[in-house]
Amino acid sequence: RRWKDAAAVGQQVLARTPHDYLASSRIAWCDYNLGRFGAAATRYLSLLTLYPADVQMRAGYGWALLKSKQQGAARREFRAVLRIAPDHASAKAGLALVGDSP
C-alpha cells in the first residue's frame, strides 16, 4: 500500500521506456488508490488507445470514471467489458453501482 513509492518507481521506468505497459498500468492503479481518479482515468485511457481489448484496463477506466462521478461513461465502459468477458466480476459490480444490470 505504498502507492506513492510505487508510482515514483513506475515514473522512473517510464522515463526509460515511455510506453511500458506494466509501469503505466501500475501507475494508474496507484493513482486510483490515492484518490486521483482523473489521473487514473487519463492513464487507463492512454493504455486503452494502445490496447483497446484489454478488459482489465477498461474495467479500471470504468471504475476511475465512476469515482469521478461520470456514471454514464462508467456504465458504457463496464458494458464494453462485459461484451468481451461476460463473467467479469469487477465490471458486474461497477455496473450494479451505477444502477444497471448485465
GROMACS .gro file of C-alpha atoms in nm:
model
  102
    1ARG     CA    1   0.000   0.000   0.000
    2ARG     CA    2   0.292   0.231  -0.058
    3TRP     CA    3   0.116   0.385  -0.356
    4LYS     CA    4   0.330   0.699  -0.381
    5ASP     CA    5   0.652   0.497  -0.374
    6ALA     CA    6   0.520   0.253  -0.633
    7ALA     CA    7   0.407   0.538  -0.860
    8ALA     CA    8   0.752   0.700  -0.833
    9VAL     CA    9   0.920   0.375  -0.940
   10GLY     CA   10   0.674   0.349  -1.229
   11GLN     CA   11   0.765   0.701  -1.338
   12GLN     CA   12   1.133   0.606  -1.334
   13VAL     CA   13   1.058   0.311  -1.562
   14LEU     CA   14   0.856   0.533  -1.797
   15ALA     CA   15   1.147   0.777  -1.816
   16ARG     CA   16   1.348   0.495  -1.977
   17THR     CA   17   1.070   0.318  -2.165
   18PRO     CA   18   0.782   0.562  -2.223
   19HIS     CA   19   0.525   0.306  -2.339
   20ASP     CA   20   0.591   0.039  -2.079
   21TYR     CA   21   0.257  -0.135  -2.024
   22LEU     CA   22   0.327  -0.267  -1.677
   23ALA     CA   23   0.460   0.063  -1.541
   24SER     CA   24   0.166   0.257  -1.689
   25SER     CA   25  -0.094   0.015  -1.558
   26ARG     CA   26   0.061   0.017  -1.210
   27ILE     CA   27   0.074   0.396  -1.202
   28ALA     CA   28  -0.295   0.405  -1.299
   29TRP     CA   29  -0.372   0.166  -1.012
   30CYS     CA   30  -0.164   0.376  -0.773
   31ASP     CA   31  -0.341   0.696  -0.882
   32TYR     CA   32  -0.676   0.525  -0.829
   33ASN     CA   33  -0.582   0.412  -0.479
   34LEU     CA   34  -0.453   0.759  -0.394
   35GLY     CA   35  -0.791   0.906  -0.491
   36ARG     CA   36  -0.652   1.067  -0.805
   37PHE     CA   37  -0.939   0.939  -1.015
   38GLY     CA   38  -0.898   1.186  -1.300
   39ALA     CA   39  -0.529   1.099  -1.337
   40ALA     CA   40  -0.612   0.729  -1.319
   41ALA     CA   41  -0.879   0.767  -1.588
   42THR     CA   42  -0.635   0.952  -1.814
   43ARG     CA   43  -0.370   0.683  -1.772
   44TYR     CA   44  -0.619   0.400  -1.828
   45LEU     CA   45  -0.749   0.571  -2.140
   46SER     CA   46  -0.395   0.610  -2.271
   47LEU     CA   47  -0.341   0.237  -2.226
   48LEU     CA   48  -0.670   0.162  -2.399
   49THR     CA   49  -0.551   0.359  -2.700
   50LEU     CA   50  -0.266   0.109  -2.732
   51TYR     CA   51  -0.458  -0.199  -2.612
   52PRO     CA   52  -0.830  -0.144  -2.685
   53ALA     CA   53  -0.934  -0.502  -2.597
   54ASP     CA   54  -0.765  -0.506  -2.256
   55VAL     CA   55  -1.057  -0.577  -2.025
   56GLN     CA   56  -0.860  -0.508  -1.707
   57MET     CA   57  -0.762  -0.159  -1.822
   58ARG     CA   58  -1.117  -0.095  -1.946
   59ALA     CA   59  -1.259  -0.204  -1.609
   60GLY     CA   60  -1.007   0.020  -1.431
   61TYR     CA   61  -1.110   0.305  -1.658
   62GLY     CA   62  -1.475   0.238  -1.574
   63TRP     CA   63  -1.403   0.248  -1.201
   64ALA     CA   64  -1.199   0.568  -1.232
   65LEU     CA   65  -1.487   0.726  -1.423
   66LEU     CA   66  -1.737   0.607  -1.164
   67LYS     CA   67  -1.530   0.754  -0.881
   68SER     CA   68  -1.507   1.077  -1.084
   69LYS     CA   69  -1.889   1.086  -1.080
   70GLN     CA   70  -1.916   1.016  -1.454
   71GLN     CA   71  -2.177   0.744  -1.423
   72GLY     CA   72  -2.288   0.739  -1.785
   73ALA     CA   73  -1.934   0.698  -1.915
   74ALA     CA   74  -1.860   0.437  -1.646
   75ARG     CA   75  -2.173   0.243  -1.746
   76ARG     CA   76  -2.055   0.234  -2.110
   77GLU     CA   77  -1.712   0.105  -2.008
   78PHE     CA   78  -1.849  -0.166  -1.780
   79ARG     CA   79  -2.087  -0.278  -2.054
   80ALA     CA   80  -1.796  -0.288  -2.301
   81VAL     CA   81  -1.602  -0.513  -2.063
   82LEU     CA   82  -1.898  -0.745  -2.023
   83ARG     CA   83  -1.940  -0.776  -2.401
   84ILE     CA   84  -1.587  -0.919  -2.414
   85ALA     CA   85  -1.582  -1.100  -2.078
   86PRO     CA   86  -1.941  -1.170  -1.964
   87ASP     CA   87  -1.834  -1.306  -1.624
   88HIS     CA   88  -1.601  -1.018  -1.530
   89ALA     CA   89  -1.685  -0.970  -1.160
   90SER     CA   90  -1.545  -0.618  -1.127
   91ALA     CA   91  -1.740  -0.489  -1.426
   92LYS     CA   92  -2.058  -0.652  -1.295
   93ALA     CA   93  -2.005  -0.486  -0.957
   94GLY     CA   94  -1.943  -0.148  -1.119
   95LEU     CA   95  -2.249  -0.180  -1.337
   96ALA     CA   96  -2.459  -0.264  -1.031
   97LEU     CA   97  -2.333   0.052  -0.859
   98VAL     CA   98  -2.447   0.271  -1.149
   99GLY     CA   99  -2.791   0.117  -1.125
  100ASP     CA  100  -2.771  -0.120  -1.417
  101SER     CA  101  -2.751  -0.494  -1.454
  102PRO     CA  102  -2.552  -0.701  -1.703
   0.00000   0.00000   0.00000
